[in-house]
Protein backbone atom coordinates (compact mmCIF):
# COMPACT_ATOMS: atom_id res chain seq x y z
CA UNK A 1 0.00 0.00 0.00
CA UNK A 2 2.74 2.46 0.96
CA UNK A 3 4.84 1.95 -2.19
CA UNK A 4 2.06 3.23 -4.45
CA UNK A 5 1.91 6.50 -2.49
CA UNK A 6 5.00 7.77 -4.33
CA UNK A 7 2.98 7.74 -7.55
CA UNK A 8 -0.20 9.07 -5.99
CA UNK A 9 -1.84 5.65 -5.64
CA UNK A 10 -4.21 5.62 -2.67
CA UNK A 11 -6.10 2.56 -1.47
CA UNK A 12 -9.07 4.55 -0.17
CA UNK A 13 -8.76 7.63 -2.36
CA UNK A 14 -8.68 11.29 -1.43
CA UNK A 15 -11.27 14.04 -1.61
CA UNK A 16 -10.82 17.28 -3.53
CA UNK A 17 -11.02 19.07 -0.17
CA UNK A 18 -8.10 17.04 1.27
CA UNK A 19 -5.96 17.28 -1.85
CA UNK A 20 -6.44 21.03 -2.07
CA UNK A 21 -5.38 21.44 1.56
CA UNK A 22 -2.20 19.46 0.85
CA UNK A 23 -1.24 21.64 -2.13
CA UNK A 24 -2.14 24.77 -0.16
CA UNK A 25 0.49 23.73 2.40
CA UNK A 26 3.15 23.79 -0.33
CA UNK A 27 1.89 27.19 -1.49
CA UNK A 28 1.90 28.42 2.12
CA UNK A 29 5.67 27.88 2.45
CA UNK A 30 5.21 24.48 4.10
CA UNK A 31 2.57 25.38 6.69
CA UNK A 32 -0.60 23.25 6.66
CA UNK A 33 -3.78 25.09 7.63
CA UNK A 34 -6.75 22.94 8.58
CA UNK A 35 -9.36 23.61 5.89
CA UNK A 36 -12.83 24.81 6.76
CA UNK A 37 -15.91 25.81 4.77
CA UNK A 38 -16.82 28.74 6.99
CA UNK A 39 -15.22 31.30 9.31
CA UNK A 40 -17.97 32.17 11.81
CA UNK A 41 -21.43 31.09 12.95
CA UNK A 42 -23.43 33.99 14.43
CA UNK A 43 -26.89 33.84 15.99
CA UNK A 44 -29.73 36.33 15.30
CA UNK A 45 -28.48 38.61 18.10
CA UNK A 46 -24.99 38.85 16.61
CA UNK A 47 -23.38 36.53 19.18
CA UNK A 48 -20.54 34.44 17.79
CA UNK A 49 -21.39 30.77 18.36
CA UNK A 50 -18.44 29.23 16.50
CA UNK A 51 -15.29 31.05 15.42
CA UNK A 52 -13.00 29.48 12.82
CA UNK A 53 -11.15 32.65 11.81
CA UNK A 54 -7.89 31.27 13.25
CA UNK A 55 -7.81 27.62 12.11
CA UNK A 56 -5.31 25.09 13.42
CA UNK A 57 -2.02 25.09 11.55
CA UNK A 58 1.36 23.40 11.76
CA UNK A 59 4.50 23.04 9.66
CA UNK A 60 4.58 19.94 7.46
CA UNK A 61 7.45 20.89 5.12
CA UNK A 62 10.58 22.92 5.49
CA UNK A 63 10.32 26.31 3.80
CA UNK A 64 13.15 25.30 1.48
CA UNK A 65 11.43 22.06 0.46
CA UNK A 66 8.19 23.92 -0.26
CA UNK A 67 10.08 26.33 -2.53
CA UNK A 68 11.81 23.52 -4.47
CA UNK A 69 8.47 21.76 -4.98
CA UNK A 70 6.91 25.01 -6.16
CA UNK A 71 9.80 25.65 -8.54
CA UNK A 72 9.48 22.15 -10.01
CA UNK A 73 5.70 22.42 -10.35
CA UNK A 74 5.97 25.75 -12.19
CA UNK A 75 7.55 23.76 -15.04
CA UNK A 76 4.39 21.62 -15.23
CA UNK A 77 2.49 24.78 -16.19
CA UNK A 78 5.05 26.93 -18.04
CA UNK A 79 7.68 24.65 -19.58
CA UNK A 80 7.25 23.55 -23.21
CA UNK A 81 5.52 20.18 -23.16
CA UNK A 82 4.39 20.53 -19.53
CA UNK A 83 1.27 18.47 -18.80
CA UNK A 84 -0.41 21.50 -17.21
CA UNK A 85 0.26 23.94 -20.05
CA UNK A 86 -3.47 24.63 -20.41
CA UNK A 87 -3.38 26.14 -16.90
CA UNK A 88 -0.94 28.95 -17.66
CA UNK A 89 -2.41 32.24 -16.47
CA UNK A 90 -1.98 35.48 -18.44
CA UNK A 91 -0.89 37.64 -15.50
CA UNK A 92 0.31 35.36 -12.70
CA UNK A 93 2.85 32.60 -12.08
CA UNK A 94 1.23 29.25 -11.41
CA UNK A 95 2.43 25.86 -10.21
CA UNK A 96 0.64 22.54 -10.03
CA UNK A 97 0.29 18.91 -10.98
CA UNK A 98 -1.98 17.01 -13.32
CA UNK A 99 -3.29 13.59 -12.39
CA UNK A 100 -5.16 10.84 -14.17
CA UNK A 101 -6.22 7.53 -12.62
CA UNK A 102 -6.11 4.13 -14.30
CA UNK A 103 -8.29 3.79 -17.41
CA UNK A 104 -8.90 7.58 -17.44
CA UNK A 105 -11.70 7.40 -14.89
CA UNK A 106 -10.57 10.54 -13.03
CA UNK A 107 -8.79 13.69 -14.15
CA UNK A 108 -7.33 16.20 -11.67
CA UNK A 109 -5.44 19.44 -11.61
CA UNK A 110 -4.16 20.72 -8.28
CA UNK A 111 -2.43 24.06 -8.56
CA UNK A 112 -1.67 27.36 -6.91
CA UNK A 113 -0.49 30.91 -7.41
CA UNK A 114 1.08 33.32 -4.90
CA UNK A 115 -2.52 34.16 -3.90
CA UNK A 116 -4.78 31.09 -4.12
CA UNK A 117 -4.86 27.29 -4.35
CA UNK A 118 -7.53 25.40 -6.28
CA UNK A 119 -8.09 21.76 -7.19
CA UNK A 120 -10.42 20.55 -9.93
CA UNK A 121 -11.69 17.03 -10.59
CA UNK A 122 -13.53 15.66 -13.60
CA UNK A 123 -15.08 12.22 -13.83
CA UNK A 124 -18.28 10.21 -13.84
CA UNK A 125 -20.09 9.18 -10.66
CA UNK A 126 -20.44 5.66 -12.07
CA UNK A 127 -16.65 5.42 -12.64
CA UNK A 128 -17.00 5.25 -16.43
CA UNK A 129 -13.92 5.77 -18.57
CA UNK A 130 -13.54 9.26 -20.05
CA UNK A 131 -12.56 10.17 -23.58
CA UNK A 132 -8.91 11.20 -23.33
CA UNK A 133 -8.96 13.91 -26.00
CA UNK A 134 -12.14 15.77 -25.00
CA UNK A 135 -12.98 14.92 -21.39
CA UNK A 136 -9.76 14.43 -19.40
CA UNK A 137 -8.45 17.96 -20.25
CA UNK A 138 -11.58 19.50 -18.71
CA UNK A 139 -10.05 19.58 -15.21
CA UNK A 140 -7.30 21.86 -16.51
CA UNK A 141 -9.66 23.99 -18.58
CA UNK A 142 -11.94 24.49 -15.58
CA UNK A 143 -9.01 25.38 -13.29
CA UNK A 144 -7.74 28.03 -15.72
CA UNK A 145 -11.18 29.60 -16.26
CA UNK A 146 -11.84 29.96 -12.53
CA UNK A 147 -8.35 31.11 -11.57
CA UNK A 148 -8.07 33.57 -14.49
CA UNK A 149 -11.19 35.35 -13.31
CA UNK A 150 -10.12 35.36 -9.65
CA UNK A 151 -6.70 36.83 -10.51
CA UNK A 152 -7.88 39.30 -13.15
CA UNK A 153 -7.32 42.46 -11.07
CA UNK A 154 -4.57 41.22 -8.75
CA UNK A 155 -1.01 42.52 -8.84
CA UNK A 156 1.43 40.13 -10.50
CA UNK A 157 3.86 38.91 -7.84
CA UNK A 158 6.41 36.06 -7.79
CA UNK A 159 6.34 33.02 -5.55
CA UNK A 160 8.16 33.49 -2.26
CA UNK A 161 11.75 32.28 -2.24
CA UNK A 162 13.97 32.10 0.86
CA UNK A 163 16.85 33.64 -1.10
CA UNK A 164 19.55 33.17 1.54
CA UNK A 165 18.96 29.41 1.40
CA UNK A 166 19.50 28.92 -2.35
CA UNK A 167 22.09 29.29 -5.05
CA UNK A 168 21.62 29.09 -8.82
CA UNK A 169 24.01 26.72 -10.60
CA UNK A 170 24.35 25.86 -14.27
CA UNK A 171 24.45 22.08 -14.69
CA UNK A 172 24.39 19.50 -17.46
CA UNK A 173 20.75 18.45 -17.98
CA UNK A 174 21.90 14.92 -18.82
CA UNK A 175 23.88 14.24 -15.65
CA UNK A 176 22.79 16.96 -13.20
CA UNK A 177 26.47 17.66 -12.54
CA UNK A 178 28.69 20.62 -13.40
CA UNK A 179 29.03 20.89 -17.19
CA UNK A 180 32.18 19.74 -18.96
CA UNK A 181 33.14 21.95 -21.93
CA UNK A 182 32.75 20.08 -25.19
CA UNK A 183 30.72 17.30 -23.60
CA UNK A 184 27.72 19.23 -22.25
CA UNK A 185 27.40 21.84 -24.99
CA UNK A 186 23.73 22.38 -25.75
CA UNK A 187 22.53 20.54 -22.64
CA UNK A 188 23.16 23.16 -19.96
CA UNK A 189 20.35 24.41 -17.71
CA UNK A 190 20.26 26.60 -14.61
CA UNK A 191 18.71 25.09 -11.48
CA UNK A 192 18.20 26.12 -7.85
CA UNK A 193 20.06 24.19 -5.16
CA UNK A 194 19.85 24.53 -1.43
CA UNK A 195 23.13 25.97 -0.19
CA UNK A 196 25.48 23.10 0.57
CA UNK A 197 23.80 20.64 -1.81
CA UNK A 198 24.91 22.14 -5.11
CA UNK A 199 27.18 20.00 -7.32
CA UNK A 200 30.87 20.78 -7.09
PDB file of C-alpha atoms in Angstrom:
ATOM      1  CA  UNK A   1       0.000   0.000   0.000  1.00  0.00           C
ATOM      2  CA  UNK A   2       2.738   2.457   0.956  1.00  0.00           C
ATOM      3  CA  UNK A   3       4.840   1.948  -2.188  1.00  0.00           C
ATOM      4  CA  UNK A   4       2.062   3.233  -4.455  1.00  0.00           C
ATOM      5  CA  UNK A   5       1.908   6.498  -2.491  1.00  0.00           C
ATOM      6  CA  UNK A   6       5.002   7.765  -4.326  1.00  0.00           C
ATOM      7  CA  UNK A   7       2.977   7.744  -7.549  1.00  0.00           C
ATOM      8  CA  UNK A   8      -0.202   9.068  -5.989  1.00  0.00           C
ATOM      9  CA  UNK A   9      -1.841   5.655  -5.641  1.00  0.00           C
ATOM     10  CA  UNK A  10      -4.208   5.622  -2.673  1.00  0.00           C
ATOM     11  CA  UNK A  11      -6.102   2.564  -1.468  1.00  0.00           C
ATOM     12  CA  UNK A  12      -9.067   4.553  -0.174  1.00  0.00           C
ATOM     13  CA  UNK A  13      -8.756   7.630  -2.363  1.00  0.00           C
ATOM     14  CA  UNK A  14      -8.676  11.290  -1.426  1.00  0.00           C
ATOM     15  CA  UNK A  15     -11.270  14.041  -1.608  1.00  0.00           C
ATOM     16  CA  UNK A  16     -10.822  17.276  -3.527  1.00  0.00           C
ATOM     17  CA  UNK A  17     -11.016  19.069  -0.165  1.00  0.00           C
ATOM     18  CA  UNK A  18      -8.101  17.036   1.268  1.00  0.00           C
ATOM     19  CA  UNK A  19      -5.956  17.278  -1.851  1.00  0.00           C
ATOM     20  CA  UNK A  20      -6.444  21.031  -2.075  1.00  0.00           C
ATOM     21  CA  UNK A  21      -5.378  21.436   1.563  1.00  0.00           C
ATOM     22  CA  UNK A  22      -2.199  19.459   0.851  1.00  0.00           C
ATOM     23  CA  UNK A  23      -1.242  21.639  -2.126  1.00  0.00           C
ATOM     24  CA  UNK A  24      -2.141  24.768  -0.157  1.00  0.00           C
ATOM     25  CA  UNK A  25       0.491  23.730   2.403  1.00  0.00           C
ATOM     26  CA  UNK A  26       3.146  23.791  -0.326  1.00  0.00           C
ATOM     27  CA  UNK A  27       1.893  27.185  -1.491  1.00  0.00           C
ATOM     28  CA  UNK A  28       1.901  28.419   2.116  1.00  0.00           C
ATOM     29  CA  UNK A  29       5.666  27.875   2.449  1.00  0.00           C
ATOM     30  CA  UNK A  30       5.210  24.478   4.103  1.00  0.00           C
ATOM     31  CA  UNK A  31       2.569  25.381   6.692  1.00  0.00           C
ATOM     32  CA  UNK A  32      -0.598  23.254   6.661  1.00  0.00           C
ATOM     33  CA  UNK A  33      -3.783  25.086   7.629  1.00  0.00           C
ATOM     34  CA  UNK A  34      -6.747  22.941   8.579  1.00  0.00           C
ATOM     35  CA  UNK A  35      -9.364  23.614   5.889  1.00  0.00           C
ATOM     36  CA  UNK A  36     -12.832  24.812   6.756  1.00  0.00           C
ATOM     37  CA  UNK A  37     -15.912  25.807   4.769  1.00  0.00           C
ATOM     38  CA  UNK A  38     -16.822  28.736   6.992  1.00  0.00           C
ATOM     39  CA  UNK A  39     -15.222  31.303   9.306  1.00  0.00           C
ATOM     40  CA  UNK A  40     -17.975  32.170  11.807  1.00  0.00           C
ATOM     41  CA  UNK A  41     -21.433  31.094  12.953  1.00  0.00           C
ATOM     42  CA  UNK A  42     -23.426  33.990  14.428  1.00  0.00           C
ATOM     43  CA  UNK A  43     -26.893  33.842  15.989  1.00  0.00           C
ATOM     44  CA  UNK A  44     -29.731  36.326  15.296  1.00  0.00           C
ATOM     45  CA  UNK A  45     -28.482  38.610  18.095  1.00  0.00           C
ATOM     46  CA  UNK A  46     -24.991  38.847  16.607  1.00  0.00           C
ATOM     47  CA  UNK A  47     -23.375  36.534  19.180  1.00  0.00           C
ATOM     48  CA  UNK A  48     -20.536  34.440  17.786  1.00  0.00           C
ATOM     49  CA  UNK A  49     -21.392  30.771  18.362  1.00  0.00           C
ATOM     50  CA  UNK A  50     -18.444  29.234  16.501  1.00  0.00           C
ATOM     51  CA  UNK A  51     -15.291  31.053  15.422  1.00  0.00           C
ATOM     52  CA  UNK A  52     -12.999  29.478  12.819  1.00  0.00           C
ATOM     53  CA  UNK A  53     -11.148  32.650  11.810  1.00  0.00           C
ATOM     54  CA  UNK A  54      -7.894  31.269  13.254  1.00  0.00           C
ATOM     55  CA  UNK A  55      -7.808  27.624  12.108  1.00  0.00           C
ATOM     56  CA  UNK A  56      -5.311  25.087  13.416  1.00  0.00           C
ATOM     57  CA  UNK A  57      -2.019  25.090  11.545  1.00  0.00           C
ATOM     58  CA  UNK A  58       1.360  23.401  11.763  1.00  0.00           C
ATOM     59  CA  UNK A  59       4.502  23.037   9.663  1.00  0.00           C
ATOM     60  CA  UNK A  60       4.585  19.937   7.459  1.00  0.00           C
ATOM     61  CA  UNK A  61       7.453  20.894   5.116  1.00  0.00           C
ATOM     62  CA  UNK A  62      10.584  22.919   5.494  1.00  0.00           C
ATOM     63  CA  UNK A  63      10.322  26.315   3.803  1.00  0.00           C
ATOM     64  CA  UNK A  64      13.155  25.303   1.480  1.00  0.00           C
ATOM     65  CA  UNK A  65      11.434  22.055   0.464  1.00  0.00           C
ATOM     66  CA  UNK A  66       8.193  23.920  -0.263  1.00  0.00           C
ATOM     67  CA  UNK A  67      10.082  26.328  -2.532  1.00  0.00           C
ATOM     68  CA  UNK A  68      11.813  23.524  -4.467  1.00  0.00           C
ATOM     69  CA  UNK A  69       8.469  21.759  -4.982  1.00  0.00           C
ATOM     70  CA  UNK A  70       6.909  25.013  -6.156  1.00  0.00           C
ATOM     71  CA  UNK A  71       9.799  25.653  -8.541  1.00  0.00           C
ATOM     72  CA  UNK A  72       9.475  22.147 -10.012  1.00  0.00           C
ATOM     73  CA  UNK A  73       5.701  22.421 -10.345  1.00  0.00           C
ATOM     74  CA  UNK A  74       5.974  25.745 -12.188  1.00  0.00           C
ATOM     75  CA  UNK A  75       7.550  23.764 -15.038  1.00  0.00           C
ATOM     76  CA  UNK A  76       4.395  21.618 -15.233  1.00  0.00           C
ATOM     77  CA  UNK A  77       2.491  24.778 -16.193  1.00  0.00           C
ATOM     78  CA  UNK A  78       5.047  26.930 -18.036  1.00  0.00           C
ATOM     79  CA  UNK A  79       7.683  24.654 -19.582  1.00  0.00           C
ATOM     80  CA  UNK A  80       7.250  23.547 -23.215  1.00  0.00           C
ATOM     81  CA  UNK A  81       5.525  20.176 -23.156  1.00  0.00           C
ATOM     82  CA  UNK A  82       4.388  20.535 -19.535  1.00  0.00           C
ATOM     83  CA  UNK A  83       1.275  18.470 -18.802  1.00  0.00           C
ATOM     84  CA  UNK A  84      -0.411  21.499 -17.209  1.00  0.00           C
ATOM     85  CA  UNK A  85       0.262  23.942 -20.049  1.00  0.00           C
ATOM     86  CA  UNK A  86      -3.471  24.627 -20.410  1.00  0.00           C
ATOM     87  CA  UNK A  87      -3.382  26.144 -16.899  1.00  0.00           C
ATOM     88  CA  UNK A  88      -0.937  28.946 -17.662  1.00  0.00           C
ATOM     89  CA  UNK A  89      -2.410  32.240 -16.468  1.00  0.00           C
ATOM     90  CA  UNK A  90      -1.982  35.477 -18.438  1.00  0.00           C
ATOM     91  CA  UNK A  91      -0.887  37.641 -15.499  1.00  0.00           C
ATOM     92  CA  UNK A  92       0.310  35.364 -12.699  1.00  0.00           C
ATOM     93  CA  UNK A  93       2.851  32.597 -12.079  1.00  0.00           C
ATOM     94  CA  UNK A  94       1.226  29.249 -11.405  1.00  0.00           C
ATOM     95  CA  UNK A  95       2.433  25.860 -10.211  1.00  0.00           C
ATOM     96  CA  UNK A  96       0.642  22.541 -10.032  1.00  0.00           C
ATOM     97  CA  UNK A  97       0.290  18.912 -10.984  1.00  0.00           C
ATOM     98  CA  UNK A  98      -1.984  17.013 -13.315  1.00  0.00           C
ATOM     99  CA  UNK A  99      -3.290  13.591 -12.386  1.00  0.00           C
ATOM    100  CA  UNK A 100      -5.163  10.836 -14.174  1.00  0.00           C
ATOM    101  CA  UNK A 101      -6.222   7.535 -12.625  1.00  0.00           C
ATOM    102  CA  UNK A 102      -6.111   4.134 -14.304  1.00  0.00           C
ATOM    103  CA  UNK A 103      -8.289   3.793 -17.408  1.00  0.00           C
ATOM    104  CA  UNK A 104      -8.900   7.578 -17.444  1.00  0.00           C
ATOM    105  CA  UNK A 105     -11.698   7.397 -14.887  1.00  0.00           C
ATOM    106  CA  UNK A 106     -10.574  10.542 -13.031  1.00  0.00           C
ATOM    107  CA  UNK A 107      -8.787  13.691 -14.152  1.00  0.00           C
ATOM    108  CA  UNK A 108      -7.332  16.198 -11.672  1.00  0.00           C
ATOM    109  CA  UNK A 109      -5.443  19.437 -11.613  1.00  0.00           C
ATOM    110  CA  UNK A 110      -4.160  20.720  -8.277  1.00  0.00           C
ATOM    111  CA  UNK A 111      -2.431  24.061  -8.556  1.00  0.00           C
ATOM    112  CA  UNK A 112      -1.673  27.359  -6.911  1.00  0.00           C
ATOM    113  CA  UNK A 113      -0.490  30.914  -7.408  1.00  0.00           C
ATOM    114  CA  UNK A 114       1.084  33.318  -4.900  1.00  0.00           C
ATOM    115  CA  UNK A 115      -2.517  34.161  -3.898  1.00  0.00           C
ATOM    116  CA  UNK A 116      -4.776  31.089  -4.119  1.00  0.00           C
ATOM    117  CA  UNK A 117      -4.865  27.294  -4.348  1.00  0.00           C
ATOM    118  CA  UNK A 118      -7.529  25.397  -6.277  1.00  0.00           C
ATOM    119  CA  UNK A 119      -8.089  21.762  -7.192  1.00  0.00           C
ATOM    120  CA  UNK A 120     -10.416  20.545  -9.927  1.00  0.00           C
ATOM    121  CA  UNK A 121     -11.692  17.030 -10.587  1.00  0.00           C
ATOM    122  CA  UNK A 122     -13.527  15.665 -13.596  1.00  0.00           C
ATOM    123  CA  UNK A 123     -15.083  12.221 -13.827  1.00  0.00           C
ATOM    124  CA  UNK A 124     -18.283  10.213 -13.839  1.00  0.00           C
ATOM    125  CA  UNK A 125     -20.091   9.184 -10.659  1.00  0.00           C
ATOM    126  CA  UNK A 126     -20.438   5.661 -12.067  1.00  0.00           C
ATOM    127  CA  UNK A 127     -16.647   5.424 -12.640  1.00  0.00           C
ATOM    128  CA  UNK A 128     -17.003   5.251 -16.427  1.00  0.00           C
ATOM    129  CA  UNK A 129     -13.919   5.766 -18.570  1.00  0.00           C
ATOM    130  CA  UNK A 130     -13.536   9.259 -20.047  1.00  0.00           C
ATOM    131  CA  UNK A 131     -12.559  10.173 -23.579  1.00  0.00           C
ATOM    132  CA  UNK A 132      -8.905  11.202 -23.333  1.00  0.00           C
ATOM    133  CA  UNK A 133      -8.964  13.906 -26.001  1.00  0.00           C
ATOM    134  CA  UNK A 134     -12.137  15.770 -25.003  1.00  0.00           C
ATOM    135  CA  UNK A 135     -12.978  14.918 -21.391  1.00  0.00           C
ATOM    136  CA  UNK A 136      -9.759  14.432 -19.397  1.00  0.00           C
ATOM    137  CA  UNK A 137      -8.448  17.963 -20.253  1.00  0.00           C
ATOM    138  CA  UNK A 138     -11.580  19.505 -18.706  1.00  0.00           C
ATOM    139  CA  UNK A 139     -10.054  19.580 -15.206  1.00  0.00           C
ATOM    140  CA  UNK A 140      -7.299  21.856 -16.512  1.00  0.00           C
ATOM    141  CA  UNK A 141      -9.660  23.990 -18.584  1.00  0.00           C
ATOM    142  CA  UNK A 142     -11.944  24.492 -15.581  1.00  0.00           C
ATOM    143  CA  UNK A 143      -9.007  25.379 -13.292  1.00  0.00           C
ATOM    144  CA  UNK A 144      -7.744  28.031 -15.725  1.00  0.00           C
ATOM    145  CA  UNK A 145     -11.180  29.604 -16.263  1.00  0.00           C
ATOM    146  CA  UNK A 146     -11.842  29.959 -12.534  1.00  0.00           C
ATOM    147  CA  UNK A 147      -8.351  31.106 -11.573  1.00  0.00           C
ATOM    148  CA  UNK A 148      -8.067  33.568 -14.489  1.00  0.00           C
ATOM    149  CA  UNK A 149     -11.190  35.347 -13.313  1.00  0.00           C
ATOM    150  CA  UNK A 150     -10.123  35.363  -9.652  1.00  0.00           C
ATOM    151  CA  UNK A 151      -6.700  36.832 -10.511  1.00  0.00           C
ATOM    152  CA  UNK A 152      -7.878  39.296 -13.149  1.00  0.00           C
ATOM    153  CA  UNK A 153      -7.324  42.460 -11.074  1.00  0.00           C
ATOM    154  CA  UNK A 154      -4.574  41.224  -8.749  1.00  0.00           C
ATOM    155  CA  UNK A 155      -1.013  42.516  -8.844  1.00  0.00           C
ATOM    156  CA  UNK A 156       1.428  40.134 -10.496  1.00  0.00           C
ATOM    157  CA  UNK A 157       3.863  38.911  -7.841  1.00  0.00           C
ATOM    158  CA  UNK A 158       6.412  36.061  -7.792  1.00  0.00           C
ATOM    159  CA  UNK A 159       6.335  33.024  -5.550  1.00  0.00           C
ATOM    160  CA  UNK A 160       8.158  33.488  -2.257  1.00  0.00           C
ATOM    161  CA  UNK A 161      11.753  32.279  -2.240  1.00  0.00           C
ATOM    162  CA  UNK A 162      13.972  32.097   0.863  1.00  0.00           C
ATOM    163  CA  UNK A 163      16.852  33.636  -1.098  1.00  0.00           C
ATOM    164  CA  UNK A 164      19.554  33.172   1.541  1.00  0.00           C
ATOM    165  CA  UNK A 165      18.958  29.405   1.397  1.00  0.00           C
ATOM    166  CA  UNK A 166      19.500  28.920  -2.353  1.00  0.00           C
ATOM    167  CA  UNK A 167      22.091  29.293  -5.051  1.00  0.00           C
ATOM    168  CA  UNK A 168      21.617  29.087  -8.823  1.00  0.00           C
ATOM    169  CA  UNK A 169      24.006  26.723 -10.601  1.00  0.00           C
ATOM    170  CA  UNK A 170      24.348  25.858 -14.275  1.00  0.00           C
ATOM    171  CA  UNK A 171      24.449  22.081 -14.687  1.00  0.00           C
ATOM    172  CA  UNK A 172      24.387  19.499 -17.456  1.00  0.00           C
ATOM    173  CA  UNK A 173      20.748  18.454 -17.984  1.00  0.00           C
ATOM    174  CA  UNK A 174      21.898  14.924 -18.823  1.00  0.00           C
ATOM    175  CA  UNK A 175      23.878  14.243 -15.647  1.00  0.00           C
ATOM    176  CA  UNK A 176      22.786  16.956 -13.203  1.00  0.00           C
ATOM    177  CA  UNK A 177      26.468  17.664 -12.538  1.00  0.00           C
ATOM    178  CA  UNK A 178      28.688  20.625 -13.397  1.00  0.00           C
ATOM    179  CA  UNK A 179      29.034  20.893 -17.190  1.00  0.00           C
ATOM    180  CA  UNK A 180      32.177  19.741 -18.959  1.00  0.00           C
ATOM    181  CA  UNK A 181      33.143  21.950 -21.929  1.00  0.00           C
ATOM    182  CA  UNK A 182      32.749  20.079 -25.190  1.00  0.00           C
ATOM    183  CA  UNK A 183      30.723  17.297 -23.595  1.00  0.00           C
ATOM    184  CA  UNK A 184      27.717  19.231 -22.254  1.00  0.00           C
ATOM    185  CA  UNK A 185      27.402  21.844 -24.985  1.00  0.00           C
ATOM    186  CA  UNK A 186      23.727  22.378 -25.746  1.00  0.00           C
ATOM    187  CA  UNK A 187      22.534  20.539 -22.638  1.00  0.00           C
ATOM    188  CA  UNK A 188      23.164  23.157 -19.957  1.00  0.00           C
ATOM    189  CA  UNK A 189      20.349  24.414 -17.713  1.00  0.00           C
ATOM    190  CA  UNK A 190      20.261  26.596 -14.614  1.00  0.00           C
ATOM    191  CA  UNK A 191      18.708  25.092 -11.477  1.00  0.00           C
ATOM    192  CA  UNK A 192      18.198  26.124  -7.849  1.00  0.00           C
ATOM    193  CA  UNK A 193      20.057  24.192  -5.162  1.00  0.00           C
ATOM    194  CA  UNK A 194      19.846  24.531  -1.434  1.00  0.00           C
ATOM    195  CA  UNK A 195      23.129  25.972  -0.188  1.00  0.00           C
ATOM    196  CA  UNK A 196      25.481  23.099   0.566  1.00  0.00           C
ATOM    197  CA  UNK A 197      23.796  20.640  -1.811  1.00  0.00           C
ATOM    198  CA  UNK A 198      24.906  22.143  -5.106  1.00  0.00           C
ATOM    199  CA  UNK A 199      27.175  20.000  -7.320  1.00  0.00           C
ATOM    200  CA  UNK A 200      30.870  20.782  -7.088  1.00  0.00           C
TER     201      UNK A 200
END
